[in-house]
Amino acid sequence: MKKYHQFWKLGRAELGTEFFDINKDGELIVREGNYQYNVNDLCTRFGTSLELVFPHIIEYRLQEIFTSFKAALRKYKYRGKFYFHYPMKANQNKEYVLPLISEGAHIETSSVNELWLVKRMWEQEQFSTKIKVLCNGPKTNRYLSLIEELKLKNLDIVPIIENHNELEYLRGYRGDVGIRWDPDVKVESHWDKQTDQFGFSTEQLLSIGKVRNLKLIHYHAGSMITKLDDLIAPVRKLMPVYIKMKKVNPQLNVVNLGGGFAVPYEKNKKMYVVDDVVKRIVKTIKSATDKAKIPNPDIIVEWGRWVVAPAQITVYSIIANKEITRNGHSKVPGRQWYFIDGSFMNDLLDTWSIHQKWHVVPVNNMSAKKFNRVWLAGSSCDSDDKYTNGGTHVLLPRLEDLSNGEPQRVAIFDTGAYQDALASHHCLLSSPAKLIIQNGVITVARKRETPEEVGKLFGW
Ligand SMILES: *Cc1c(COP(=O)(O)O)cnc(C)c1O
């Protein structure tokens, strides 16, 4: 099985697959301490399409960040603290947010509705009174009022000023505020735009100068930043701005570096690792502030995607196959469409919107010796509902060789970030059922939607 384990890139920490393995029957398994879960058996029991969430993976990744920062702060004799704020928008599901909070994460919200959920948790005392909340995003009046309401109730909540309207409005705010700076650096990422709509330019920020109760400067340079140097460049560029702002705002003492840590969705490309990123961040901030003879600021990161993506896999069964034809013919042997019992456009929307690449692995027949080169098709009636691995192909077992009566099943890895809130109902297909799996206990978090439930969403 060792060979297949390598072939499907399982058990590799740097790829985020360290908890995944293959059993002697060629089936995908997931490990959690002494527990072991057989994904194929779960499909038989609960049906497909199916999302499997493993909270222990979320907790493990958060701990990795804490461990790295702890070591780096000590190594460089850094005299500020480190905080992780979980950006809720990466995945707002309860089974993601609660484990993170209980393991020591703080929260960052992007909207009034996310903050409303924080309020509810706070009122139900589902987290410690020490929790810190940062509020990002353009703020509606509802959002601003809720921030003020929670501040009055003594939640440690810091609004991050996005624009002049918020700056004006928050002059009377009775607590610390942050301000968002637009780093305007070129990074390699799908989201590297010439310009984005968030925050103040360096020039604007310096001309604003003094801000009442300014505690924190924040930036977010983009998501899925693929190069280590691109993660560090905005930190470097921030430091002179921070130092200048600190002169007129002596109470300023936090830098919040936002998100952007990339996930190795493609398992054949090398990616930077947490330790290296963290060391460079700490070193950069330490040396700039020491040189300027000001205290080392507290450091915040909001790496959402990296923490949650590998905690979920999405599993489908193959319901049909046919040869891929072009111009009516040009048959390529071994090239096939495999149709899944779900939808890329609905369940994994980034496949369609940003041509997301995924690691696709068979759930059963993993030790098959003969493969087809496959394009996957969703079961909506939309020609865009497909996954071609960037126009190449995915290798999957040949269906004609299988005879045990079980459908071929496939797992899409790293689906824990961003896909759920973007999910949709094109062709009124049902969303996948969802299981949460932890400590040997399997909980159904979302049943498969019935036709009645889907119809209801559309006023029927
Ligand atoms: C989206 C976002 C994040 C999280 O980004 P990731 O790419 O998931 O790490 C963090 N901070 C802000 C302000 C964001 O908008």
JSON list of N, CA, C and O and ligand atoms in Angstrom, two decimals, residues 87 89-90 108 110 136 180 218-220 222-224 258-261 302-306 418, ligand 1:
[
{"chain": "A", "resi": 87, "resn": "PRO", "atom": "N", "xyz": [-10.69, 34.70, 10.53]},
{"chain": "A", "resi": 87, "resn": "PRO", "atom": "CA", "xyz": [-11.59, 35.47, 9.67]},
{"chain": "A", "resi": 87, "resn": "PRO", "atom": "C", "xyz": [-12.82, 34.61, 9.36]},
{"chain": "A", "resi": 87, "resn": "PRO", "atom": "O", "xyz": [-12.73, 33.64, 8.60]},
{"chain": "A", "resi": 89, "resn": "LYS", "atom": "N", "xyz": [-15.27, 34.71, 7.55]},
{"chain": "A", "resi": 89, "resn": "LYS", "atom": "CA", "xyz": [-15.77, 34.49, 6.19]},
{"chain": "A", "resi": 89, "resn": "LYS", "atom": "C", "xyz": [-15.15, 33.26, 5.51]},
{"chain": "A", "resi": 89, "resn": "LYS", "atom": "O", "xyz": [-15.73, 32.72, 4.59]},
{"chain": "A", "resi": 90, "resn": "ALA", "atom": "N", "xyz": [-13.98, 32.79, 6.00]},
{"chain": "A", "resi": 90, "resn": "ALA", "atom": "CA", "xyz": [-13.38, 31.60, 5.40]},
{"chain": "A", "resi": 90, "resn": "ALA", "atom": "C", "xyz": [-14.29, 30.38, 5.55]},
{"chain": "A", "resi": 90, "resn": "ALA", "atom": "O", "xyz": [-14.32, 29.50, 4.69]},
{"chain": "A", "resi": 108, "resn": "GLU", "atom": "N", "xyz": [-12.37, 37.62, 13.58]},
{"chain": "A", "resi": 108, "resn": "GLU", "atom": "CA", "xyz": [-12.49, 38.78, 12.71]},
{"chain": "A", "resi": 108, "resn": "GLU", "atom": "C", "xyz": [-13.77, 38.60, 11.92]},
{"chain": "A", "resi": 108, "resn": "GLU", "atom": "O", "xyz": [-14.03, 37.53, 11.38]},
{"chain": "A", "resi": 110, "resn": "SER", "atom": "N", "xyz": [-16.58, 40.05, 8.90]},
{"chain": "A", "resi": 110, "resn": "SER", "atom": "CA", "xyz": [-16.60, 40.84, 7.66]},
{"chain": "A", "resi": 110, "resn": "SER", "atom": "C", "xyz": [-17.96, 41.46, 7.41]},
{"chain": "A", "resi": 110, "resn": "SER", "atom": "O", "xyz": [-18.14, 42.17, 6.44]},
{"chain": "A", "resi": 136, "resn": "ASN", "atom": "N", "xyz": [-14.13, 44.11, 10.28]},
{"chain": "A", "resi": 136, "resn": "ASN", "atom": "CA", "xyz": [-13.67, 44.61, 8.98]},
{"chain": "A", "resi": 136, "resn": "ASN", "atom": "C", "xyz": [-14.83, 44.79, 8.04]},
{"chain": "A", "resi": 136, "resn": "ASN", "atom": "O", "xyz": [-15.98, 44.47, 8.38]},
{"chain": "A", "resi": 180, "resn": "ARG", "atom": "N", "xyz": [-7.47, 50.62, 8.37]},
{"chain": "A", "resi": 180, "resn": "ARG", "atom": "CA", "xyz": [-6.96, 49.73, 7.33]},
{"chain": "A", "resi": 180, "resn": "ARG", "atom": "C", "xyz": [-6.13, 50.50, 6.30]},
{"chain": "A", "resi": 180, "resn": "ARG", "atom": "O", "xyz": [-6.56, 51.51, 5.78]},
{"chain": "A", "resi": 218, "resn": "HIS", "atom": "N", "xyz": [-4.01, 47.76, 10.15]},
{"chain": "A", "resi": 218, "resn": "HIS", "atom": "CA", "xyz": [-4.32, 46.49, 9.51]},
{"chain": "A", "resi": 218, "resn": "HIS", "atom": "C", "xyz": [-4.15, 46.58, 8.00]},
{"chain": "A", "resi": 218, "resn": "HIS", "atom": "O", "xyz": [-4.44, 47.61, 7.42]},
{"chain": "A", "resi": 219, "resn": "TYR", "atom": "N", "xyz": [-3.67, 45.48, 7.40]},
{"chain": "A", "resi": 219, "resn": "TYR", "atom": "CA", "xyz": [-3.80, 45.37, 5.94]},
{"chain": "A", "resi": 219, "resn": "TYR", "atom": "C", "xyz": [-4.17, 43.93, 5.61]},
{"chain": "A", "resi": 219, "resn": "TYR", "atom": "O", "xyz": [-3.99, 43.02, 6.43]},
{"chain": "A", "resi": 220, "resn": "HIS", "atom": "N", "xyz": [-4.68, 43.74, 4.42]},
{"chain": "A", "resi": 220, "resn": "HIS", "atom": "CA", "xyz": [-4.92, 42.39, 3.91]},
{"chain": "A", "resi": 220, "resn": "HIS", "atom": "C", "xyz": [-4.50, 42.44, 2.45]},
{"chain": "A", "resi": 220, "resn": "HIS", "atom": "O", "xyz": [-5.14, 43.11, 1.65]},
{"chain": "A", "resi": 222, "resn": "GLY", "atom": "N", "xyz": [-4.21, 40.10, 0.11]},
{"chain": "A", "resi": 222, "resn": "GLY", "atom": "CA", "xyz": [-4.80, 39.20, -0.88]},
{"chain": "A", "resi": 222, "resn": "GLY", "atom": "C", "xyz": [-4.93, 37.81, -0.29]},
{"chain": "A", "resi": 222, "resn": "GLY", "atom": "O", "xyz": [-4.44, 37.55, 0.80]},
{"chain": "A", "resi": 223, "resn": "SER", "atom": "N", "xyz": [-5.56, 36.92, -1.02]},
{"chain": "A", "resi": 223, "resn": "SER", "atom": "CA", "xyz": [-5.74, 35.55, -0.57]},
{"chain": "A", "resi": 223, "resn": "SER", "atom": "C", "xyz": [-4.87, 34.64, -1.42]},
{"chain": "A", "resi": 223, "resn": "SER", "atom": "O", "xyz": [-4.54, 34.98, -2.56]},
{"chain": "A", "resi": 224, "resn": "MET", "atom": "N", "xyz": [-4.46, 33.49, -0.85]},
{"chain": "A", "resi": 224, "resn": "MET", "atom": "CA", "xyz": [-3.74, 32.49, -1.66]},
{"chain": "A", "resi": 224, "resn": "MET", "atom": "C", "xyz": [-2.50, 33.11, -2.31]},
{"chain": "A", "resi": 224, "resn": "MET", "atom": "O", "xyz": [-2.30, 33.01, -3.53]},
{"chain": "A", "resi": 258, "resn": "GLY", "atom": "N", "xyz": [-3.41, 40.54, 8.39]},
{"chain": "A", "resi": 258, "resn": "GLY", "atom": "CA", "xyz": [-4.47, 39.97, 7.55]},
{"chain": "A", "resi": 258, "resn": "GLY", "atom": "C", "xyz": [-4.24, 38.51, 7.18]},
{"chain": "A", "resi": 258, "resn": "GLY", "atom": "O", "xyz": [-3.54, 37.77, 7.88]},
{"chain": "A", "resi": 259, "resn": "GLY", "atom": "N", "xyz": [-4.84, 38.10, 6.07]},
{"chain": "A", "resi": 259, "resn": "GLY", "atom": "CA", "xyz": [-4.76, 36.70, 5.63]},
{"chain": "A", "resi": 259, "resn": "GLY", "atom": "C", "xyz": [-3.81, 36.55, 4.46]},
{"chain": "A", "resi": 259, "resn": "GLY", "atom": "O", "xyz": [-2.93, 37.37, 4.26]},
{"chain": "A", "resi": 260, "resn": "GLY", "atom": "N", "xyz": [-3.99, 35.47, 3.71]},
{"chain": "A", "resi": 260, "resn": "GLY", "atom": "CA", "xyz": [-3.22, 35.30, 2.47]},
{"chain": "A", "resi": 260, "resn": "GLY", "atom": "C", "xyz": [-2.34, 34.07, 2.43]},
{"chain": "A", "resi": 260, "resn": "GLY", "atom": "O", "xyz": [-1.80, 33.73, 1.38]},
{"chain": "A", "resi": 261, "resn": "PHE", "atom": "N", "xyz": [-2.17, 33.38, 3.57]},
{"chain": "A", "resi": 261, "resn": "PHE", "atom": "CA", "xyz": [-1.34, 32.17, 3.58]},
{"chain": "A", "resi": 261, "resn": "PHE", "atom": "C", "xyz": [-1.96, 31.14, 2.64]},
{"chain": "A", "resi": 261, "resn": "PHE", "atom": "O", "xyz": [-3.14, 30.82, 2.74]},
{"chain": "A", "resi": 302, "resn": "GLU", "atom": "N", "xyz": [-4.45, 36.68, 10.29]},
{"chain": "A", "resi": 302, "resn": "GLU", "atom": "CA", "xyz": [-5.81, 36.18, 10.03]},
{"chain": "A", "resi": 302, "resn": "GLU", "atom": "C", "xyz": [-5.77, 35.19, 8.86]},
{"chain": "A", "resi": 302, "resn": "GLU", "atom": "O", "xyz": [-6.38, 35.42, 7.83]},
{"chain": "A", "resi": 303, "resn": "TRP", "atom": "N", "xyz": [-5.01, 34.11, 9.04]},
{"chain": "A", "resi": 303, "resn": "TRP", "atom": "CA", "xyz": [-4.84, 33.15, 7.94]},
{"chain": "A", "resi": 303, "resn": "TRP", "atom": "C", "xyz": [-6.01, 32.16, 7.94]},
{"chain": "A", "resi": 303, "resn": "TRP", "atom": "O", "xyz": [-5.96, 31.10, 8.55]},
{"chain": "A", "resi": 304, "resn": "GLY", "atom": "N", "xyz": [-7.07, 32.50, 7.23]},
{"chain": "A", "resi": 304, "resn": "GLY", "atom": "CA", "xyz": [-8.28, 31.70, 7.27]},
{"chain": "A", "resi": 304, "resn": "GLY", "atom": "C", "xyz": [-8.20, 30.44, 6.42]},
{"chain": "A", "resi": 304, "resn": "GLY", "atom": "O", "xyz": [-8.38, 29.32, 6.91]},
{"chain": "A", "resi": 305, "resn": "ARG", "atom": "N", "xyz": [-7.91, 30.64, 5.17]},
{"chain": "A", "resi": 305, "resn": "ARG", "atom": "CA", "xyz": [-7.90, 29.54, 4.21]},
{"chain": "A", "resi": 305, "resn": "ARG", "atom": "C", "xyz": [-6.98, 28.42, 4.68]},
{"chain": "A", "resi": 305, "resn": "ARG", "atom": "O", "xyz": [-7.34, 27.24, 4.66]},
{"chain": "A", "resi": 306, "resn": "TRP", "atom": "N", "xyz": [-5.78, 28.77, 5.11]},
{"chain": "A", "resi": 306, "resn": "TRP", "atom": "CA", "xyz": [-4.79, 27.76, 5.47]},
{"chain": "A", "resi": 306, "resn": "TRP", "atom": "C", "xyz": [-5.25, 26.91, 6.66]},
{"chain": "A", "resi": 306, "resn": "TRP", "atom": "O", "xyz": [-4.99, 25.71, 6.71]},
{"chain": "A", "resi": 418, "resn": "TYR", "atom": "N", "xyz": [-14.18, 28.66, 2.12]},
{"chain": "A", "resi": 418, "resn": "TYR", "atom": "CA", "xyz": [-14.96, 29.52, 1.23]},
{"chain": "A", "resi": 418, "resn": "TYR", "atom": "C", "xyz": [-16.09, 28.86, 0.44]},
{"chain": "A", "resi": 418, "resn": "TYR", "atom": "O", "xyz": [-16.99, 29.55, 0.00]},
{"chain": "B", "resi": 1, "resn": "LIG", "atom": "C1", "xyz": [-10.56, 37.27, 3.51]},
{"chain": "B", "resi": 1, "resn": "LIG", "atom": "C2", "xyz": [-9.79, 37.93, 4.57]},
{"chain": "B", "resi": 1, "resn": "LIG", "atom": "C3", "xyz": [-8.91, 37.20, 5.38]},
{"chain": "B", "resi": 1, "resn": "LIG", "atom": "C4", "xyz": [-8.62, 35.74, 5.18]},
{"chain": "B", "resi": 1, "resn": "LIG", "atom": "O1", "xyz": [-7.86, 35.52, 4.04]},
{"chain": "B", "resi": 1, "resn": "LIG", "atom": "P1", "xyz": [-7.27, 34.07, 3.73]},
{"chain": "B", "resi": 1, "resn": "LIG", "atom": "O2", "xyz": [-6.81, 34.16, 2.33]},
{"chain": "B", "resi": 1, "resn": "LIG", "atom": "O3", "xyz": [-8.39, 33.11, 3.92]},
{"chain": "B", "resi": 1, "resn": "LIG", "atom": "O4", "xyz": [-6.16, 33.82, 4.67]},
{"chain": "B", "resi": 1, "resn": "LIG", "atom": "C5", "xyz": [-8.28, 37.87, 6.41]},
{"chain": "B", "resi": 1, "resn": "LIG", "atom": "N1", "xyz": [-8.48, 39.19, 6.62]},
{"chain": "B", "resi": 1, "resn": "LIG", "atom": "C6", "xyz": [-9.32, 39.93, 5.85]},
{"chain": "B", "resi": 1, "resn": "LIG", "atom": "C7", "xyz": [-9.49, 41.35, 6.13]},
{"chain": "B", "resi": 1, "resn": "LIG", "atom": "C8", "xyz": [-9.98, 39.33, 4.80]},
{"chain": "B", "resi": 1, "resn": "LIG", "atom": "O5", "xyz": [-10.80, 40.06, 4.04]}
]
